[in-house]
Amino acid sequence: MEDGHNFVVDQPPPAPTEEADHNAELDNNNSREDVGKMLYGCEHYRRRCKLRAPCCNEIFTCRHCHNDAKSALSNPKERHELVRHDVKQLVCGVCNTEQQVAGICSECGVKFGEYYCEICRFYDDDRTKRQFHCDDCGICRVGGRENFFHCRKCGSCYSVDLRDNHLCVENSMKNHCPICYEFLFDSVKGTTIMKCGHTMHMECYTEMIHQNQYRCPICSKSVLNMSRTWERLDVEIEATAMPEEYRYEVPILCNDCNSTGKAFFHILGHKCKHCNSYNTRMIGTGEDPQ
């Protein structure tokens, strides 16, 4: 102290520690990796890269973009689909550098996607989809691993609600939707299993029911509980007697229980005597006395 004044001597800042340097480097790397997050992609995915398709050597944001473009070609011989596992090269969406498949750009250091599957060559910045890779399916699914199980007989992942609660049809998912004919196994649309065990898109199923079609397009079995409808038909048929010349039996096959039998001909329907279903069809001309 001098002349009643305090003098403070400036101290040099403390030397950075090794831990502080490491944390600063991590923060810098994380910041660089997040550049452009959710800003790049297409109508199908948010991602910061594009794929070079080995089949045609062209660049597309995702396999769906490729397949949409190639399926629209006028020459049927040129139409083809991209096999996701065959992709070897991609292009960074931020710095436009082409490189081998990886999770982070070798040039600018950004992540190509918050979710990255090396097996499927799949990238997506939107983690709200809760993507996961199923080893048994061999592809990535969405919706959270804990919400799905893999049915080995059906050959696909299904909601846990269907565990021990569905009729298995071998490799049912490795077929085309009977309504829109899109291949079900790797479709991005939701699917549902009908009572008969066959599978179709949920939106196609909903539209089918909306159009008052209650039978599976594949096996013709009823997909809903039709008991109340059959009861109404009982009442209508009882109240609508056929003319004398049409009162004869016809051979029928029941689509629901696969039984054959006979029923009196009626324009409203023919009832199966085994399961009471009207989901039947005539398999002969009947015994018309005339």
Coordinates of N, CA and C in Angstrom, one line a residue, residues 111-287:
K111 N -21.4 -35.0 -39.7 CA -22.1 -36.3 -39.7 C -23.0 -36.3 -40.9
F112 N -23.0 -37.5 -41.6 CA -23.9 -37.6 -42.7 C -25.4 -37.9 -42.2
G113 N -25.5 -38.3 -40.9 CA -26.8 -38.6 -40.3 C -26.6 -38.9 -38.9
E114 N -27.6 -38.4 -38.1 CA -27.5 -38.7 -36.6 C -27.7 -40.2 -36.4
Y115 N -28.4 -40.8 -37.3 CA -28.5 -42.3 -37.2 C -27.7 -42.8 -38.5
Y116 N -26.8 -43.7 -38.2 CA -26.1 -44.3 -39.3 C -26.0 -45.8 -39.2
C117 N -26.3 -46.5 -40.2 CA -26.2 -48.0 -40.2 C -25.2 -48.4 -41.3
E118 N -24.1 -48.9 -41.0 CA -23.0 -49.2 -42.0 C -23.5 -50.4 -42.8
I119 N -24.3 -51.3 -42.3 CA -24.8 -52.4 -43.1 C -25.7 -52.0 -44.2
C120 N -26.7 -51.2 -43.8 CA -27.7 -50.8 -44.7 C -27.4 -49.5 -45.6
R121 N -26.2 -48.9 -45.2 CA -25.9 -47.6 -45.9 C -27.0 -46.6 -45.7
F122 N -27.5 -46.6 -44.5 CA -28.7 -45.8 -44.2 C -28.3 -44.6 -43.2
Y123 N -28.8 -43.4 -43.6 CA -28.5 -42.2 -42.8 C -29.8 -41.5 -42.6
D124 N -30.0 -40.9 -41.4 CA -31.1 -40.1 -41.1 C -30.8 -39.2 -39.9
D125 N -31.1 -37.9 -40.1 CA -30.9 -36.9 -39.0 C -32.1 -36.9 -38.1
D126 N -33.2 -37.4 -38.5 CA -34.4 -37.4 -37.6 C -34.5 -38.6 -36.8
R127 N -34.0 -38.5 -35.5 CA -34.0 -39.6 -34.6 C -35.3 -39.8 -33.9
T128 N -36.3 -39.0 -34.1 CA -37.6 -39.2 -33.5 C -38.3 -40.4 -34.1
K129 N -37.8 -40.9 -35.2 CA -38.3 -42.2 -35.8 C -37.9 -43.4 -35.0
R130 N -36.9 -43.3 -34.2 CA -36.4 -44.3 -33.3 C -36.0 -45.5 -34.2
Q131 N -35.0 -45.3 -35.1 CA -34.5 -46.3 -36.0 C -33.7 -47.4 -35.2
F132 N -33.8 -48.6 -35.8 CA -32.9 -49.7 -35.2 C -32.7 -50.7 -36.3
H133 N -31.6 -51.4 -36.2 CA -31.3 -52.4 -37.2 C -31.7 -53.8 -36.7
C134 N -32.4 -54.5 -37.5 CA -32.8 -55.9 -37.1 C -31.9 -56.9 -37.9
D135 N -31.1 -57.6 -37.1 CA -30.1 -58.6 -37.8 C -30.9 -59.7 -38.5
D136 N -32.0 -60.1 -38.0 CA -32.8 -61.2 -38.7 C -33.4 -60.7 -40.0
C137 N -33.9 -59.5 -40.0 CA -34.5 -58.9 -41.2 C -33.4 -58.5 -42.2
G138 N -32.2 -58.1 -41.6 CA -31.1 -57.6 -42.4 C -31.3 -56.2 -42.9
I139 N -32.3 -55.5 -42.3 CA -32.5 -54.1 -42.7 C -32.8 -53.3 -41.4
C140 N -32.9 -51.9 -41.6 CA -33.3 -51.1 -40.5 C -34.8 -50.9 -40.5
R141 N -35.3 -50.8 -39.2 CA -36.7 -50.5 -39.0 C -36.9 -49.2 -38.2
V142 N -38.1 -48.8 -38.1 CA -38.3 -47.6 -37.3 C -39.4 -47.9 -36.2
G143 N -39.4 -47.1 -35.2 CA -40.4 -47.3 -34.1 C -39.9 -47.7 -32.8
G144 N -38.6 -48.0 -32.7 CA -38.1 -48.4 -31.4 C -37.9 -49.9 -31.2
R145 N -36.7 -50.4 -31.0 CA -36.5 -51.8 -30.9 C -37.4 -52.5 -29.9
E146 N -37.7 -51.8 -28.8 CA -38.4 -52.5 -27.7 C -39.9 -52.7 -28.0
N147 N -40.3 -52.0 -29.1 CA -41.8 -52.2 -29.5 C -42.0 -53.2 -30.6
F148 N -40.9 -53.9 -31.0 CA -41.1 -54.9 -32.1 C -40.4 -56.2 -31.7
F149 N -40.9 -57.3 -32.3 CA -40.2 -58.6 -32.2 C -40.1 -59.2 -33.6
H150 N -39.2 -60.1 -33.8 CA -39.0 -60.7 -35.1 C -39.6 -62.1 -35.1
C151 N -40.6 -62.2 -36.0 CA -41.3 -63.5 -36.2 C -40.5 -64.3 -37.2
R152 N -39.9 -65.4 -36.8 CA -39.0 -66.1 -37.8 C -39.8 -66.8 -38.9
K153 N -41.0 -67.3 -38.5 CA -41.8 -67.9 -39.6 C -42.4 -67.0 -40.6
C154 N -42.9 -65.8 -40.1 CA -43.4 -64.8 -41.0 C -42.2 -64.1 -41.8
G155 N -41.1 -64.1 -41.1 CA -39.9 -63.5 -41.7 C -39.7 -62.0 -41.6
S156 N -40.3 -61.4 -40.6 CA -40.3 -60.0 -40.5 C -40.5 -59.5 -39.0
C157 N -40.3 -58.2 -38.8 CA -40.6 -57.7 -37.5 C -42.1 -57.2 -37.4
Y158 N -42.7 -57.5 -36.3 CA -44.0 -57.1 -36.0 C -44.1 -56.4 -34.6
S159 N -45.2 -55.7 -34.4 CA -45.5 -55.0 -33.1 C -45.5 -56.1 -32.0
V160 N -45.0 -55.8 -30.8 CA -45.1 -56.7 -29.7 C -46.5 -57.1 -29.4
D161 N -47.5 -56.3 -29.8 CA -48.9 -56.7 -29.5 C -49.3 -58.0 -30.3
L162 N -48.5 -58.3 -31.3 CA -48.9 -59.5 -32.1 C -48.1 -60.7 -31.7
R163 N -47.2 -60.6 -30.7 CA -46.4 -61.8 -30.3 C -47.4 -62.8 -29.7
D164 N -47.3 -64.0 -30.3 CA -48.3 -65.1 -29.9 C -49.7 -64.7 -30.1
N165 N -50.0 -63.8 -31.0 CA -51.3 -63.3 -31.2 C -51.7 -63.1 -32.6
H166 N -51.0 -63.8 -33.5 CA -51.3 -63.7 -34.9 C -51.1 -65.1 -35.6
L167 N -51.8 -65.3 -36.7 CA -51.6 -66.5 -37.5 C -50.4 -66.4 -38.4
C168 N -49.5 -67.2 -38.2 CA -48.2 -67.2 -39.0 C -48.4 -67.7 -40.4
V169 N -48.0 -67.0 -41.4 CA -47.9 -67.5 -42.8 C -46.5 -67.3 -43.2
E170 N -45.8 -68.4 -43.6 CA -44.4 -68.4 -43.9 C -44.0 -67.3 -44.9
N171 N -43.1 -66.5 -44.5 CA -42.6 -65.4 -45.3 C -43.7 -64.5 -45.9
S172 N -44.7 -64.2 -45.1 CA -45.8 -63.4 -45.5 C -45.4 -62.0 -45.9
M173 N -44.4 -61.5 -45.2 CA -44.0 -60.1 -45.5 C -43.1 -60.0 -46.8
K174 N -42.6 -61.1 -47.3 CA -41.8 -61.1 -48.4 C -42.6 -61.3 -49.7
N175 N -43.7 -60.5 -49.7 CA -44.6 -60.5 -50.8 C -45.1 -59.1 -51.1
H176 N -45.8 -58.9 -52.2 CA -46.3 -57.6 -52.5 C -47.7 -57.4 -51.9
C177 N -48.0 -56.1 -51.5 CA -49.3 -55.8 -51.0 C -50.3 -56.1 -52.0
P178 N -51.4 -56.8 -51.6 CA -52.4 -57.3 -52.6 C -53.2 -56.1 -53.2
I179 N -53.1 -54.9 -52.6 CA -53.9 -53.8 -53.1 C -53.0 -52.9 -54.0
C180 N -51.9 -52.4 -53.5 CA -51.1 -51.5 -54.3 C -49.9 -52.2 -54.9
Y181 N -49.6 -53.4 -54.6 CA -48.6 -54.2 -55.1 C -47.2 -53.8 -54.8
E182 N -47.0 -52.9 -53.8 CA -45.6 -52.6 -53.4 C -45.1 -53.7 -52.6
F183 N -43.7 -54.0 -52.7 CA -43.1 -55.0 -51.9 C -43.2 -54.7 -50.5
L184 N -43.7 -55.5 -49.6 CA -44.0 -55.2 -48.2 C -42.7 -55.2 -47.3
F185 N -41.8 -56.1 -47.6 CA -40.7 -56.4 -46.6 C -39.9 -55.1 -46.3
D186 N -39.6 -54.3 -47.3 CA -38.8 -53.1 -47.1 C -39.6 -51.8 -47.4
S187 N -40.9 -51.9 -47.3 CA -41.7 -50.7 -47.5 C -41.6 -49.8 -46.3
V188 N -41.7 -48.5 -46.6 CA -41.6 -47.5 -45.5 C -43.0 -47.3 -44.9
K189 N -44.1 -47.9 -45.5 CA -45.4 -47.7 -45.0 C -45.7 -48.8 -43.9
G190 N -46.6 -48.5 -43.0 CA -47.0 -49.4 -41.9 C -47.8 -50.5 -42.5
T191 N -47.7 -51.7 -41.9 CA -48.4 -52.9 -42.4 C -49.3 -53.5 -41.2
T192 N -50.2 -54.3 -41.6 CA -51.0 -55.0 -40.6 C -51.2 -56.5 -41.1
I193 N -51.5 -57.3 -40.1 CA -51.7 -58.7 -40.4 C -53.2 -59.0 -40.2
M194 N -53.8 -59.6 -41.2 CA -55.3 -59.9 -41.1 C -55.5 -61.2 -40.4
K195 N -56.7 -61.5 -40.1 CA -57.1 -62.7 -39.3 C -56.6 -63.9 -40.0
C196 N -56.5 -63.9 -41.3 CA -56.1 -65.1 -42.1 C -54.6 -65.3 -42.1
G197 N -53.8 -64.2 -41.6 CA -52.4 -64.3 -41.6 C -51.7 -63.6 -42.7
H198 N -52.4 -63.2 -43.7 CA -51.8 -62.4 -44.8 C -51.6 -61.0 -44.4
T199 N -50.7 -60.3 -45.0 CA -50.2 -59.0 -44.7 C -50.5 -58.0 -45.8
M200 N -50.8 -56.8 -45.4 CA -51.0 -55.7 -46.4 C -50.7 -54.4 -45.7
H201 N -50.6 -53.3 -46.5 CA -50.4 -52.0 -45.9 C -51.6 -51.6 -45.1
M202 N -51.3 -50.9 -44.0 CA -52.4 -50.5 -43.1 C -53.3 -49.5 -43.9
E203 N -52.7 -48.6 -44.6 CA -53.6 -47.6 -45.3 C -54.4 -48.3 -46.4
C204 N -53.8 -49.3 -47.0 CA -54.6 -50.1 -48.1 C -55.7 -50.9 -47.4
Y205 N -55.4 -51.4 -46.2 CA -56.5 -52.2 -45.5 C -57.6 -51.2 -45.1
T206 N -57.3 -50.0 -44.6 CA -58.3 -49.1 -44.2 C -59.2 -48.7 -45.3
E207 N -58.5 -48.4 -46.5 CA -59.3 -48.0 -47.7 C -60.2 -49.2 -48.2
M208 N -59.7 -50.4 -48.1 CA -60.5 -51.6 -48.5 C -61.7 -51.7 -47.6
I209 N -61.6 -51.5 -46.3 CA -62.8 -51.6 -45.4 C -63.7 -50.4 -45.7
H210 N -63.1 -49.3 -46.0 CA -64.0 -48.1 -46.3 C -64.8 -48.3 -47.6
Q211 N -64.3 -49.2 -48.5 CA -65.0 -49.5 -49.7 C -65.9 -50.7 -49.5
N212 N -66.2 -51.1 -48.2 CA -67.1 -52.2 -47.9 C -66.6 -53.5 -48.4
Q213 N -65.3 -53.7 -48.5 CA -64.7 -55.0 -48.9 C -64.2 -55.7 -47.7
Y214 N -64.8 -56.8 -47.3 CA -64.4 -57.4 -46.0 C -63.7 -58.7 -46.1
R215 N -63.3 -59.0 -47.4 CA -62.6 -60.3 -47.6 C -61.1 -60.0 -48.0
C216 N -60.2 -60.9 -47.5 CA -58.8 -60.9 -47.9 C -58.7 -61.0 -49.4
P217 N -58.0 -60.1 -50.0 CA -57.8 -60.2 -51.5 C -57.1 -61.4 -52.0
I218 N -56.4 -62.1 -51.0 CA -55.6 -63.3 -51.4 C -56.3 -64.6 -51.2
C219 N -56.9 -64.8 -50.0 CA -57.6 -66.0 -49.7 C -59.1 -65.9 -49.6
S220 N -59.6 -64.7 -49.6 CA -61.1 -64.5 -49.6 C -61.7 -64.7 -48.2
K221 N -60.9 -65.0 -47.2 CA -61.5 -65.1 -45.8 C -61.9 -63.8 -45.3
S222 N -62.9 -63.8 -44.4 CA -63.4 -62.6 -43.8 C -62.3 -62.0 -42.9
V223 N -62.1 -60.7 -43.0 CA -61.0 -60.0 -42.2 C -61.6 -59.3 -41.0
L224 N -62.9 -59.3 -40.8 CA -63.6 -58.7 -39.7 C -64.5 -59.7 -39.1
N225 N -65.0 -59.4 -37.9 CA -66.0 -60.2 -37.2 C -67.4 -59.9 -37.9
M226 N -67.9 -60.8 -38.7 CA -69.1 -60.5 -39.5 C -70.3 -61.1 -38.9
S227 N -70.3 -61.5 -37.7 CA -71.5 -62.2 -37.1 C -72.7 -61.4 -37.2
R228 N -72.7 -60.1 -36.9 CA -73.9 -59.3 -36.9 C -74.4 -59.1 -38.3
T229 N -73.5 -59.0 -39.3 CA -73.9 -58.9 -40.7 C -74.6 -60.2 -41.1
W230 N -74.1 -61.4 -40.7 CA -74.7 -62.6 -41.0 C -76.1 -62.7 -40.4
E231 N -76.3 -62.2 -39.2 CA -77.6 -62.2 -38.5 C -78.6 -61.3 -39.2
R232 N -78.1 -60.2 -39.8 CA -79.0 -59.3 -40.5 C -79.4 -60.0 -41.8
L233 N -78.5 -60.8 -42.4 CA -78.8 -61.5 -43.7 C -79.8 -62.6 -43.4
D234 N -79.7 -63.3 -42.2 CA -80.7 -64.3 -41.8 C -82.1 -63.7 -41.8
V235 N -82.3 -62.5 -41.3 CA -83.6 -61.8 -41.2 C -84.1 -61.5 -42.6
E236 N -83.2 -60.9 -43.4 CA -83.6 -60.5 -44.7 C -84.0 -61.7 -45.6
I237 N -83.2 -62.8 -45.5 CA -83.6 -64.0 -46.3 C -84.9 -64.6 -45.9
E238 N -85.1 -64.6 -44.5 CA -86.3 -65.1 -44.0 C -87.5 -64.3 -44.5
A239 N -87.3 -63.0 -44.7 CA -88.4 -62.2 -45.1 C -88.6 -62.1 -46.6
T240 N -87.7 -62.7 -47.3 CA -87.7 -62.6 -48.8 C -87.7 -64.0 -49.4
A241 N -88.8 -64.6 -49.5 CA -88.9 -65.9 -50.0 C -88.7 -65.9 -51.5
M242 N -88.0 -66.9 -52.0 CA -87.8 -67.0 -53.5 C -89.0 -67.6 -54.1
P243 N -89.3 -67.3 -55.4 CA -90.4 -68.0 -56.1 C -90.2 -69.5 -56.1
E244 N -91.3 -70.2 -56.3 CA -91.3 -71.6 -56.3 C -90.3 -72.2 -57.2
E245 N -90.1 -71.7 -58.4 CA -89.2 -72.3 -59.4 C -87.7 -72.1 -59.1
Y246 N -87.4 -71.3 -58.0 CA -86.0 -71.1 -57.6 C -85.7 -71.7 -56.3
R247 N -86.7 -72.6 -55.8 CA -86.4 -73.2 -54.5 C -85.7 -74.5 -54.7
Y248 N -84.4 -74.5 -54.9 CA -83.6 -75.7 -55.0 C -82.3 -75.5 -54.4
E249 N -81.6 -76.5 -54.1 CA -80.3 -76.4 -53.4 C -79.1 -76.3 -54.4
V250 N -78.1 -75.6 -54.0 CA -76.9 -75.4 -54.8 C -75.7 -75.8 -53.9
P251 N -74.7 -76.4 -54.6 CA -73.4 -76.7 -53.9 C -72.6 -75.5 -53.6
I252 N -72.1 -75.3 -52.4 CA -71.3 -74.1 -52.1 C -70.0 -74.5 -51.4
L253 N -69.0 -73.6 -51.5 CA -67.8 -73.7 -50.7 C -67.7 -72.4 -49.8
C254 N -67.4 -72.7 -48.5 CA -67.3 -71.6 -47.6 C -65.8 -71.1 -47.6
N255 N -65.7 -69.8 -47.8 CA -64.3 -69.2 -47.9 C -63.7 -69.1 -46.5
D256 N -64.6 -69.1 -45.4 CA -64.1 -68.9 -44.1 C -63.6 -70.2 -43.4
C257 N -64.4 -71.3 -43.6 CA -64.0 -72.5 -42.9 C -63.5 -73.6 -43.9
N258 N -63.6 -73.3 -45.2 CA -63.2 -74.2 -46.3 C -64.0 -75.4 -46.4
S259 N -65.2 -75.4 -45.8 CA -66.1 -76.6 -45.9 C -67.0 -76.5 -47.2
T260 N -67.4 -77.6 -47.7 CA -68.3 -77.7 -48.8 C -69.6 -78.2 -48.3
G261 N -70.7 -77.8 -48.9 CA -72.0 -78.3 -48.5 C -73.1 -77.8 -49.5
K262 N -74.3 -77.8 -49.1 CA -75.4 -77.3 -49.9 C -76.2 -76.3 -49.1
A263 N -76.8 -75.4 -49.9 CA -77.7 -74.4 -49.3 C -78.8 -74.1 -50.3
F264 N -80.0 -73.7 -49.9 CA -81.0 -73.3 -50.8 C -80.7 -72.0 -51.5
F265 N -80.9 -72.0 -52.8 CA -80.5 -70.9 -53.6 C -81.3 -69.6 -53.2
H266 N -80.5 -68.5 -53.1 CA -81.2 -67.2 -52.7 C -80.3 -66.1 -53.3
I267 N -80.9 -65.1 -53.8 CA -80.1 -64.0 -54.4 C -79.3 -63.2 -53.4
L268 N -79.7 -63.3 -52.1 CA -79.0 -62.5 -51.1 C -77.8 -63.2 -50.6
G269 N -77.7 -64.5 -50.7 CA -76.5 -65.3 -50.2 C -76.9 -66.7 -49.8
H270 N -75.8 -67.4 -49.6 CA -75.9 -68.8 -49.2 C -75.1 -69.1 -47.9
K271 N -75.8 -69.6 -47.0 CA -75.3 -69.8 -45.6 C -74.6 -71.1 -45.4
C272 N -73.3 -71.0 -44.9 CA -72.6 -72.3 -44.6 C -73.2 -72.9 -43.3
K273 N -73.5 -74.2 -43.4 CA -74.1 -74.9 -42.3 C -73.1 -75.2 -41.2
H274 N -71.8 -75.1 -41.5 CA -70.7 -75.4 -40.6 C -70.4 -74.3 -39.6
C275 N -70.2 -73.1 -40.2 CA -69.8 -71.9 -39.4 C -70.7 -70.7 -39.5
N276 N -71.9 -70.9 -40.2 CA -72.9 -69.9 -40.3 C -72.5 -68.6 -41.1
S277 N -71.4 -68.7 -41.8 CA -70.9 -67.6 -42.6 C -71.7 -67.5 -44.0
Y278 N -71.9 -66.3 -44.4 CA -72.4 -66.1 -45.8 C -71.3 -65.8 -46.8
N279 N -70.0 -65.9 -46.3 CA -68.9 -65.7 -47.2 C -68.6 -67.0 -48.0
T280 N -69.6 -67.2 -48.9 CA -69.5 -68.5 -49.6 C -69.6 -68.2 -51.1
R281 N -69.4 -69.3 -51.9 CA -69.5 -69.2 -53.3 C -70.1 -70.5 -53.9
M282 N -70.9 -70.4 -55.0 CA -71.4 -71.6 -55.6 C -70.4 -72.3 -56.4
I283 N -70.4 -73.6 -56.3 CA -69.4 -74.4 -57.0 C -70.0 -75.4 -58.0
G284 N -71.3 -75.1 -58.3 CA -72.0 -75.9 -59.2 C -73.3 -75.2 -59.6
T285 N -74.1 -75.9 -60.5 CA -75.3 -75.2 -61.0 C -76.5 -75.5 -60.1
G286 N -76.4 -76.5 -59.2 CA -77.5 -76.8 -58.4 C -78.5 -77.8 -59.0
E287 N -79.6 -78.1 -58.2 CA -80.5 -79.1 -58.6 C -81.8 -78.5 -59.0

